[in-house]
Amino acid sequence: MPRRKSAVHGRAARADVPQPRSQDCCLPFAAPPPGSPPRTPVPRYLFRVCSPRSAAGGCTTPPQWAASLSAASGHALSRTDLFRLDDADVAADMVFRHLCWQSSSPAPPPPPAAVVAAADNLVSWTSSLLAALVYLFYRRAADYLPVGEVWLCVVDTTRFAAGTFIRDADLVGAFCDDRRLGGGGWSRGEYLTQGALGLEGRCAAAKVRCMLDAGLLELHPRFARMARWSRQDAAAACGGAVAELRHPFYEPRDPPAGRRRVFANDAQIMSRIGDLFGVGWRAPVAVALLSLAPNRTGAGELLLNFGRLGQQWDPITENCLDPTCTSAVNLDNEVPEVAEFIHNLNDAYREFCDARVREHIDDVLQALDAAQRLIQLADSVQQPPRDYTTTEQRLHMSKLVQKVENAAQECRAPRPAGPYR
């Protein structure tokens, strides 16, 4: 039996439709029915570029909402889950239009604003900082915007309800013919939300102007060229720039060469840019910048740099571990920088914690050395003790101190480096 047309599609917003006001507001995607293939896991951190001319309802300073065109216009469709629409063709058309808006083919005459608002209830995010950076340069050039009006946002998906985010491929698989989308040769690592999403307390943002001042263009020679894009350059080169920046990930690696350490100046720039996003967010951003190139070490150094910039990084209060399986979010090796980011982020966390443990072991060794000197001083007293049990206790303490010191020294000794990952 054919599905009937959605009762809300194309209808103007009703006055009695409540508009989102709570920062807890979100519209999760319905869970797949039993027996359906599982959806792609959502990485912990996703990025988004926004500006006053963003499609999703513009941008405040800093952004507090991620609103679709439908939600920004108050359309009734904005309160309806994509999987609950009465007409699957409406949902398929929405997914297709949203994912293909960057088509380089000549654009048709713009439809009425009410139709546009009704036709798109989706908001895009990306797991790839590389794709986000290319897009922000594109957005600045395409909209003739000063960089002071463009923001880069990072969101922690674990702070939202289950089903809030969904991978683009999962929506395509549910509603669209893959051939209709036509491929394109590169992936944006795209995830989507629907309706209006409250970001307060779950998102951090920094102005691109501040990122440039912190040295962003020095991290890759391609960035400086993208910063000079004209509108025509941006439209023609956007996809190619992502592919070009990913190329080193696909080059054969020479195993004897091992991994190379990030340059100290680059590490300082990455930490400065990360610091713009504030405590709790700075580590993911800095490490994502490190992961724009493959096979680099030094993620722990980025975290240590935060202490030199102001506030020491705390692995307890700033827990940024990402348990996402990298093979699940990097299907077919389409977004290798995302897998590199998750590996580096978790390695940085471990490396930083290991460094702190070594510092505590050093403190223990100093305390044991002081205890050993006191025991030796007590043993140097010539007069026999009145209570020989104290001598026996001191002997036990001396042996204990020696055992603990030997164990601490063994932990402190450098070990041969094992294979990475």
CSV table of C-alpha atoms in Angstrom, one decimal:
chain,number,residue,atom,x,y,z
A,1,MET,CA,0.0,0.0,0.0
A,2,PRO,CA,1.5,3.4,-0.9
A,3,ARG,CA,2.3,5.7,1.9
A,4,ARG,CA,0.2,8.8,2.1
A,5,LYS,CA,1.7,12.3,1.9
A,6,SER,CA,2.8,13.8,5.2
A,7,ALA,CA,0.2,15.9,6.8
A,8,VAL,CA,2.7,18.5,7.9
A,9,HIS,CA,4.9,18.8,4.8
A,10,GLY,CA,4.6,22.2,3.2
A,11,ARG,CA,2.2,23.6,5.8
A,12,ALA,CA,3.0,27.0,7.3
A,13,ALA,CA,4.0,27.1,10.9
A,14,ARG,CA,1.0,27.1,13.2
A,15,ALA,CA,0.8,29.6,16.0
A,16,ASP,CA,0.1,26.8,18.5
A,17,VAL,CA,3.3,24.9,17.6
A,18,PRO,CA,5.7,25.4,20.6
A,19,GLN,CA,9.0,26.8,19.6
A,20,PRO,CA,12.2,25.3,21.2
A,21,ARG,CA,13.3,27.3,24.2
A,22,SER,CA,14.9,24.7,26.6
A,23,GLN,CA,18.6,24.0,26.2
A,24,ASP,CA,17.7,20.3,26.7
A,25,CYS,CA,15.7,20.5,23.4
A,26,CYS,CA,16.7,18.0,20.8
A,27,LEU,CA,14.9,15.7,18.3
A,28,PRO,CA,16.5,12.3,18.3
A,29,PHE,CA,16.3,10.0,15.3
A,30,ALA,CA,14.1,7.0,16.0
A,31,ALA,CA,16.0,3.8,16.6
A,32,PRO,CA,16.1,1.3,13.7
A,33,PRO,CA,13.5,-1.5,13.9
A,34,PRO,CA,14.6,-4.9,15.2
A,35,GLY,CA,16.6,-6.9,12.8
A,36,SER,CA,17.9,-3.9,10.9
A,37,PRO,CA,21.6,-3.4,10.4
A,38,PRO,CA,23.2,-1.4,13.3
A,39,ARG,CA,23.9,2.2,12.8
A,40,THR,CA,27.5,3.6,12.6
A,41,PRO,CA,28.8,4.6,16.1
A,42,VAL,CA,29.1,8.3,16.6
A,43,PRO,CA,32.5,9.7,17.6
A,44,ARG,CA,32.7,11.6,20.8
A,45,TYR,CA,33.7,14.9,19.2
A,46,LEU,CA,32.2,16.5,16.1
A,47,PHE,CA,32.9,19.8,14.5
A,48,ARG,CA,30.8,22.5,12.7
A,49,VAL,CA,31.4,25.8,11.0
A,50,CYS,CA,28.9,28.5,11.4
A,51,SER,CA,28.5,32.2,10.6
A,52,PRO,CA,25.7,34.8,10.4
A,53,ARG,CA,24.9,33.4,7.0
A,54,SER,CA,24.8,29.7,8.0
A,55,ALA,CA,21.9,27.8,6.5
A,56,ALA,CA,20.9,26.6,10.0
A,57,GLY,CA,19.4,29.8,11.2
A,58,GLY,CA,22.5,31.9,11.4
A,59,CYS,CA,24.9,32.2,14.3
A,60,THR,CA,25.0,33.9,17.7
A,61,THR,CA,28.2,34.8,19.5
A,62,PRO,CA,29.1,32.2,20.6
A,63,PRO,CA,26.6,29.7,19.1
A,64,GLN,CA,23.9,28.5,21.5
A,65,TRP,CA,21.8,26.6,19.0
A,66,ALA,CA,22.2,24.4,15.9
A,67,ALA,CA,18.9,24.9,14.1
A,68,SER,CA,17.7,23.6,10.8
A,69,LEU,CA,16.1,25.8,8.2
A,70,SER,CA,12.7,24.4,9.3
A,71,ALA,CA,13.4,25.0,13.0
A,72,ALA,CA,14.7,28.5,12.3
A,73,SER,CA,11.5,29.4,10.5
A,74,GLY,CA,9.3,27.9,13.1
A,75,HIS,CA,7.9,25.3,10.6
A,76,ALA,CA,5.8,22.5,12.1
A,77,LEU,CA,8.0,20.0,10.3
A,78,SER,CA,10.9,20.9,12.6
A,79,ARG,CA,9.2,18.9,15.4
A,80,THR,CA,8.7,15.7,13.4
A,81,ASP,CA,11.3,13.0,13.3
A,82,LEU,CA,12.5,12.2,9.8
A,83,PHE,CA,11.7,8.5,10.4
A,84,ARG,CA,8.2,9.4,11.5
A,85,LEU,CA,7.2,11.3,8.3
A,86,ASP,CA,4.1,9.9,6.6
A,87,ASP,CA,5.7,9.9,3.2
A,88,ALA,CA,9.2,8.3,2.8
A,89,ASP,CA,9.7,10.2,-0.5
A,90,VAL,CA,9.5,13.4,1.5
A,91,ALA,CA,12.3,12.2,3.8
A,92,ALA,CA,14.4,10.9,0.9
A,93,ASP,CA,14.1,14.2,-0.9
A,94,MET,CA,15.1,16.1,2.2
A,95,VAL,CA,18.2,13.9,2.7
A,96,PHE,CA,19.2,14.2,-0.9
A,97,ARG,CA,18.8,18.0,-1.0
A,98,HIS,CA,20.7,18.5,2.2
A,99,LEU,CA,23.6,16.3,1.4
A,100,CYS,CA,24.0,17.6,-2.2
A,101,TRP,CA,23.6,21.4,-1.6
A,102,GLN,CA,27.2,21.9,-2.7
A,103,SER,CA,26.7,20.6,-6.2
A,104,SER,CA,28.7,22.5,-8.8
A,105,SER,CA,26.0,22.2,-11.4
A,106,PRO,CA,24.0,25.3,-12.3
A,107,ALA,CA,21.5,26.0,-9.6
A,108,PRO,CA,17.8,26.2,-10.4
A,109,PRO,CA,15.7,29.3,-9.6
A,110,PRO,CA,15.3,29.5,-5.8
A,111,PRO,CA,12.0,28.1,-4.5
A,112,PRO,CA,9.8,30.2,-2.1
A,113,ALA,CA,11.3,30.6,1.3
A,114,ALA,CA,8.5,28.6,3.0
A,115,VAL,CA,9.2,25.6,0.7
A,116,VAL,CA,12.9,25.8,1.5
A,117,ALA,CA,12.3,25.9,5.2
A,118,ALA,CA,9.9,22.9,5.0
A,119,ALA,CA,12.3,21.0,2.8
A,120,ASP,CA,15.3,20.9,5.2
A,121,ASN,CA,15.1,19.9,8.9
A,122,LEU,CA,18.7,18.7,9.0
A,123,VAL,CA,22.0,20.2,10.4
A,124,SER,CA,25.4,18.9,9.4
A,125,TRP,CA,28.4,18.1,11.6
A,126,THR,CA,31.7,16.4,10.7
A,127,SER,CA,34.0,14.1,12.6
A,128,SER,CA,36.9,15.5,10.5
A,129,LEU,CA,38.6,18.7,11.6
A,130,LEU,CA,40.4,18.6,8.2
A,131,ALA,CA,37.0,18.8,6.4
A,132,ALA,CA,35.8,21.5,8.8
A,133,LEU,CA,38.9,23.7,8.2
A,134,VAL,CA,38.5,23.4,4.4
A,135,TYR,CA,34.9,24.3,4.7
A,136,LEU,CA,35.5,27.3,6.9
A,137,PHE,CA,37.8,28.8,4.2
A,138,TYR,CA,35.2,27.9,1.6
A,139,ARG,CA,32.4,29.6,3.7
A,140,ARG,CA,34.4,32.7,4.2
A,141,ALA,CA,35.2,33.1,0.5
A,142,ALA,CA,31.7,32.0,-0.8
A,143,ASP,CA,29.8,34.4,1.5
A,144,TYR,CA,32.4,37.2,1.4
A,145,LEU,CA,32.6,37.1,5.2
A,146,PRO,CA,35.4,38.5,7.4
A,147,VAL,CA,37.0,35.8,9.4
A,148,GLY,CA,35.9,37.5,12.6
A,149,GLU,CA,32.3,36.4,11.8
A,150,VAL,CA,33.1,32.7,11.2
A,151,TRP,CA,33.2,30.3,14.1
A,152,LEU,CA,34.5,26.8,14.6
A,153,CYS,CA,32.4,24.7,17.0
A,154,VAL,CA,33.2,21.4,18.7
A,155,VAL,CA,30.5,19.3,20.4
A,156,ASP,CA,30.7,16.4,22.8
A,157,THR,CA,28.2,13.9,21.6
A,158,THR,CA,28.2,12.0,24.9
A,159,ARG,CA,26.3,14.9,26.5
A,160,PHE,CA,23.3,14.4,24.3
A,161,ALA,CA,20.5,11.8,24.2
A,162,ALA,CA,21.1,8.6,22.3
A,163,GLY,CA,20.0,9.0,18.6
A,164,THR,CA,20.6,12.7,18.5
A,165,PHE,CA,23.3,12.3,15.8
A,166,ILE,CA,23.3,9.9,12.8
A,167,ARG,CA,25.9,9.3,10.1
A,168,ASP,CA,25.0,10.5,6.6
A,169,ALA,CA,25.5,7.0,5.1
A,170,ASP,CA,22.9,5.6,7.5
A,171,LEU,CA,20.3,8.1,6.3
A,172,VAL,CA,21.3,7.4,2.7
A,173,GLY,CA,20.9,3.7,3.3
A,174,ALA,CA,17.5,4.3,4.9
A,175,PHE,CA,16.0,6.7,2.3
A,176,CYS,CA,18.1,7.2,-0.8
A,177,ASP,CA,19.5,5.4,-3.7
A,178,ASP,CA,23.3,5.6,-3.4
A,179,ARG,CA,23.6,6.2,-7.2
A,180,ARG,CA,21.4,9.2,-6.9
A,181,LEU,CA,24.0,10.9,-4.7
A,182,GLY,CA,26.7,10.2,-7.3
A,183,GLY,CA,29.7,9.6,-4.9
A,184,GLY,CA,32.3,12.4,-5.3
A,185,GLY,CA,35.5,10.6,-4.3
A,186,TRP,CA,35.9,12.1,-0.9
A,187,SER,CA,34.1,11.9,2.4
A,188,ARG,CA,33.3,14.7,4.8
A,189,GLY,CA,32.8,12.3,7.8
A,190,GLU,CA,29.4,13.8,8.0
A,191,TYR,CA,26.8,13.3,10.8
A,192,LEU,CA,23.5,15.0,11.1
A,193,THR,CA,21.0,16.3,13.7
A,194,GLN,CA,17.4,17.4,13.1
A,195,GLY,CA,15.3,20.3,14.3
A,196,ALA,CA,16.8,22.6,16.9
A,197,LEU,CA,19.6,21.4,19.1
A,198,GLY,CA,20.6,23.3,22.3
A,199,LEU,CA,24.3,23.6,22.6
A,200,GLU,CA,24.9,25.3,25.9
A,201,GLY,CA,27.2,23.3,28.1
A,202,ARG,CA,27.8,20.7,25.4
A,203,CYS,CA,29.7,22.7,22.8
A,204,ALA,CA,32.6,25.1,22.7
A,205,ALA,CA,33.5,27.6,19.9
A,206,ALA,CA,36.2,30.0,18.8
A,207,LYS,CA,36.4,32.7,16.2
A,208,VAL,CA,38.4,31.8,13.1
A,209,ARG,CA,40.1,35.2,13.5
A,210,CYS,CA,41.5,34.2,16.8
A,211,MET,CA,42.6,30.8,15.4
A,212,LEU,CA,44.5,32.7,12.6
A,213,ASP,CA,46.1,35.0,15.1
A,214,ALA,CA,47.2,31.9,17.1
A,215,GLY,CA,49.1,30.6,14.0
A,216,LEU,CA,46.7,28.3,12.1
A,217,LEU,CA,48.1,29.2,8.7
A,218,GLU,CA,51.5,28.1,9.8
A,219,LEU,CA,50.4,24.5,10.3
A,220,HIS,CA,50.2,23.7,6.6
A,221,PRO,CA,51.2,25.6,3.5
A,222,ARG,CA,47.9,24.8,1.9
A,223,PHE,CA,46.0,26.7,4.6
A,224,ALA,CA,47.6,30.0,3.5
A,225,ARG,CA,46.5,29.4,-0.1
A,226,MET,CA,43.0,28.6,1.0
A,227,ALA,CA,42.8,31.7,3.1
A,228,ARG,CA,43.3,33.7,-0.2
A,229,TRP,CA,40.5,31.8,-2.1
A,230,SER,CA,38.2,33.9,-4.1
A,231,ARG,CA,34.6,32.9,-4.4
A,232,GLN,CA,35.3,31.1,-7.7
A,233,ASP,CA,38.4,29.4,-6.3
A,234,ALA,CA,36.5,28.1,-3.3
A,235,ALA,CA,33.7,26.6,-5.4
A,236,ALA,CA,36.2,24.8,-7.7
A,237,ALA,CA,38.8,23.7,-5.2
A,238,CYS,CA,36.9,22.7,-2.0
A,239,GLY,CA,36.6,19.0,-2.6
A,240,GLY,CA,40.1,18.8,-4.1
A,241,ALA,CA,41.6,20.5,-1.1
A,242,VAL,CA,40.3,17.8,1.2
A,243,ALA,CA,41.6,15.0,-1.1
A,244,GLU,CA,45.0,16.7,-1.3
A,245,LEU,CA,45.3,17.1,2.4
A,246,ARG,CA,44.4,13.5,2.9
A,247,HIS,CA,47.0,12.2,0.4
A,248,PRO,CA,49.8,11.7,2.9
A,249,PHE,CA,47.6,9.2,4.8
A,250,TYR,CA,47.5,6.9,1.8
A,251,GLU,CA,51.2,7.0,1.0
A,252,PRO,CA,53.2,3.9,1.8
A,253,ARG,CA,55.0,4.1,5.1
A,254,ASP,CA,58.5,3.0,5.6
A,255,PRO,CA,58.4,0.9,8.8
A,256,PRO,CA,62.1,1.6,9.8
A,257,ALA,CA,61.5,5.3,9.7
A,258,GLY,CA,59.0,5.0,12.5
A,259,ARG,CA,56.8,7.9,13.7
A,260,ARG,CA,58.1,11.5,13.6
A,261,ARG,CA,57.8,14.0,16.4
A,262,VAL,CA,55.8,17.1,15.9
A,263,PHE,CA,57.9,20.3,15.6
A,264,ALA,CA,58.0,22.3,18.8
A,265,ASN,CA,56.7,25.4,17.1
A,266,ASP,CA,53.8,23.5,15.6
A,267,ALA,CA,53.0,21.9,19.0
A,268,GLN,CA,52.8,25.4,20.6
A,269,ILE,CA,50.5,26.6,17.9
A,270,MET,CA,48.2,23.6,18.3
A,271,SER,CA,48.1,24.1,22.0
A,272,ARG,CA,47.3,27.9,21.6
A,273,ILE,CA,44.5,27.2,19.2
A,274,GLY,CA,43.1,24.4,21.5
A,275,ASP,CA,43.3,26.8,24.4
A,276,LEU,CA,40.9,29.2,22.7
A,277,PHE,CA,38.1,26.6,23.2
A,278,GLY,CA,38.6,26.6,27.0
A,279,VAL,CA,39.1,24.0,29.7
A,280,GLY,CA,37.5,20.7,28.8
A,281,TRP,CA,37.6,21.3,25.1
A,282,ARG,CA,41.2,22.4,24.4
A,283,ALA,CA,42.7,18.8,24.3
A,284,PRO,CA,40.4,17.4,21.6
A,285,VAL,CA,41.0,20.5,19.3
A,286,ALA,CA,44.8,20.5,19.8
A,287,VAL,CA,45.1,16.8,19.2
A,288,ALA,CA,42.8,17.0,16.1
A,289,LEU,CA,45.2,19.6,14.7
A,290,LEU,CA,48.1,17.2,15.3
A,291,SER,CA,46.1,14.5,13.5
A,292,LEU,CA,45.9,16.5,10.2
A,293,ALA,CA,49.0,14.7,9.2
A,294,PRO,CA,49.7,11.0,9.7
A,295,ASN,CA,52.2,9.2,11.9
A,296,ARG,CA,53.1,12.1,14.2
A,297,THR,CA,54.0,11.8,17.9
A,298,GLY,CA,54.0,14.4,20.6
A,299,ALA,CA,50.3,14.5,21.6
A,300,GLY,CA,51.3,14.5,25.3
A,301,GLU,CA,53.4,17.5,24.7
A,302,LEU,CA,50.3,19.5,23.6
A,303,LEU,CA,48.7,18.8,26.9
A,304,LEU,CA,51.8,19.8,28.9
A,305,ASN,CA,51.8,23.1,26.9
A,306,PHE,CA,48.5,24.1,28.4
A,307,GLY,CA,50.2,24.5,31.8
A,308,ARG,CA,52.6,27.0,30.2
A,309,LEU,CA,49.6,28.9,28.7
A,310,GLY,CA,47.9,29.2,32.0
A,311,GLN,CA,45.9,26.4,33.6
A,312,GLN,CA,47.5,22.9,34.0
A,313,TRP,CA,45.6,20.2,32.1
A,314,ASP,CA,43.9,17.8,34.5
A,315,PRO,CA,43.3,14.2,33.2
A,316,ILE,CA,40.5,13.7,35.8
A,317,THR,CA,38.4,16.8,35.3
A,318,GLU,CA,39.2,17.0,31.6
A,319,ASN,CA,38.6,13.3,30.7
A,320,CYS,CA,38.6,13.3,26.9
A,321,LEU,CA,39.0,9.6,26.2
A,322,ASP,CA,37.0,8.5,23.1
A,323,PRO,CA,36.0,4.8,23.3
A,324,THR,CA,34.7,4.8,19.7
A,325,CYS,CA,36.1,1.9,17.5
A,326,THR,CA,38.2,3.6,14.8
A,327,SER,CA,37.4,1.0,12.2
A,328,ALA,CA,33.7,1.7,12.7
A,329,VAL,CA,34.0,5.5,12.1
A,330,ASN,CA,36.6,5.1,9.3
A,331,LEU,CA,34.7,2.7,7.1
A,332,ASP,CA,36.7,1.9,3.9
A,333,ASN,CA,39.5,4.2,5.1
A,334,GLU,CA,37.5,7.2,3.9
A,335,VAL,CA,38.4,9.5,6.8
A,336,PRO,CA,41.8,8.4,8.0
A,337,GLU,CA,42.4,11.6,9.9
A,338,VAL,CA,39.5,10.7,12.2
A,339,ALA,CA,41.0,7.4,13.1
A,340,GLU,CA,44.3,9.1,13.6
A,341,PHE,CA,42.6,11.7,15.9
A,342,ILE,CA,41.0,9.1,18.1
A,343,HIS,CA,44.2,7.1,18.4
A,344,ASN,CA,46.2,10.2,19.2
A,345,LEU,CA,43.7,11.5,21.6
A,346,ASN,CA,43.7,8.3,23.7
A,347,ASP,CA,47.5,8.1,23.4
A,348,ALA,CA,47.9,11.7,24.6
A,349,TYR,CA,45.7,10.9,27.6
A,350,ARG,CA,47.8,7.8,28.4
A,351,GLU,CA,51.1,9.6,27.8
A,352,PHE,CA,50.1,12.5,30.0
A,353,CYS,CA,49.0,10.2,32.8
A,354,ASP,CA,52.2,8.2,32.5
A,355,ALA,CA,54.2,11.4,32.8
A,356,ARG,CA,52.3,12.3,36.0
A,357,VAL,CA,52.8,8.8,37.4
A,358,ARG,CA,56.6,9.2,36.8
A,359,GLU,CA,56.5,12.5,38.7
A,360,HIS,CA,54.8,10.9,41.6
A,361,ILE,CA,57.3,8.0,41.6
A,362,ASP,CA,60.1,10.6,41.7
A,363,ASP,CA,58.4,12.1,44.8
A,364,VAL,CA,58.2,8.6,46.3
A,365,LEU,CA,61.9,8.0,45.6
A,366,GLN,CA,62.8,11.3,47.3
A,367,ALA,CA,60.7,10.3,50.4
A,368,LEU,CA,62.3,6.9,50.5
A,369,ASP,CA,65.8,8.4,50.2
A,370,ALA,CA,65.0,10.6,53.2
A,371,ALA,CA,63.7,7.6,55.1
A,372,GLN,CA,66.8,5.6,54.3
A,373,ARG,CA,69.0,8.4,55.7
A,374,LEU,CA,67.0,8.6,58.9
A,375,ILE,CA,67.4,4.8,59.3
A,376,GLN,CA,71.1,5.0,58.8
A,377,LEU,CA,71.3,7.9,61.3
A,378,ALA,CA,69.5,5.8,63.9
A,379,ASP,CA,71.8,2.8,63.2
A,380,SER,CA,74.8,5.0,63.8
A,381,VAL,CA,73.9,5.5,67.5
A,382,GLN,CA,76.5,3.5,69.5
A,383,GLN,CA,74.5,3.1,72.7
A,384,PRO,CA,72.6,-0.2,72.7
A,385,PRO,CA,68.8,0.3,72.8
A,386,ARG,CA,66.8,-0.5,75.9
A,387,ASP,CA,64.1,-2.1,73.8
A,388,TYR,CA,65.4,-4.5,71.2
A,389,THR,CA,62.1,-4.6,69.4
A,390,THR,CA,62.7,-1.1,68.1
A,391,THR,CA,65.9,-2.4,66.4
A,392,GLU,CA,63.9,-5.2,64.8
A,393,GLN,CA,61.2,-2.8,63.6
A,394,ARG,CA,63.9,-0.5,62.2
A,395,LEU,CA,65.4,-3.5,60.3
A,396,HIS,CA,62.0,-4.4,58.9
A,397,MET,CA,61.5,-0.7,57.8
A,398,SER,CA,64.9,-0.7,56.2
A,399,LYS,CA,64.1,-3.8,54.2
A,400,LEU,CA,60.7,-2.4,53.2
A,401,VAL,CA,62.2,0.9,52.1
A,402,GLN,CA,64.8,-0.9,50.0
A,403,LYS,CA,62.2,-3.1,48.4
A,404,VAL,CA,59.9,-0.2,47.6
A,405,GLU,CA,62.8,1.9,46.3
A,406,ASN,CA,64.0,-1.0,44.0
A,407,ALA,CA,60.4,-1.4,42.7
A,408,ALA,CA,60.1,2.4,42.1
A,409,GLN,CA,63.5,2.5,40.3
A,410,GLU,CA,62.4,-0.4,38.1
A,411,CYS,CA,59.2,1.5,37.2
A,412,ARG,CA,61.2,4.6,36.5
A,413,ALA,CA,63.7,2.9,34.2
A,414,PRO,CA,63.1,3.5,30.5
A,415,ARG,CA,61.7,0.5,28.6
A,416,PRO,CA,62.3,-0.4,25.0
A,417,ALA,CA,59.7,1.2,22.8
A,418,GLY,CA,57.1,-1.3,21.6
A,419,PRO,CA,55.3,-1.1,18.2
A,420,TYR,CA,52.8,1.7,18.0
A,421,ARG,CA,49.2,0.6,18.3
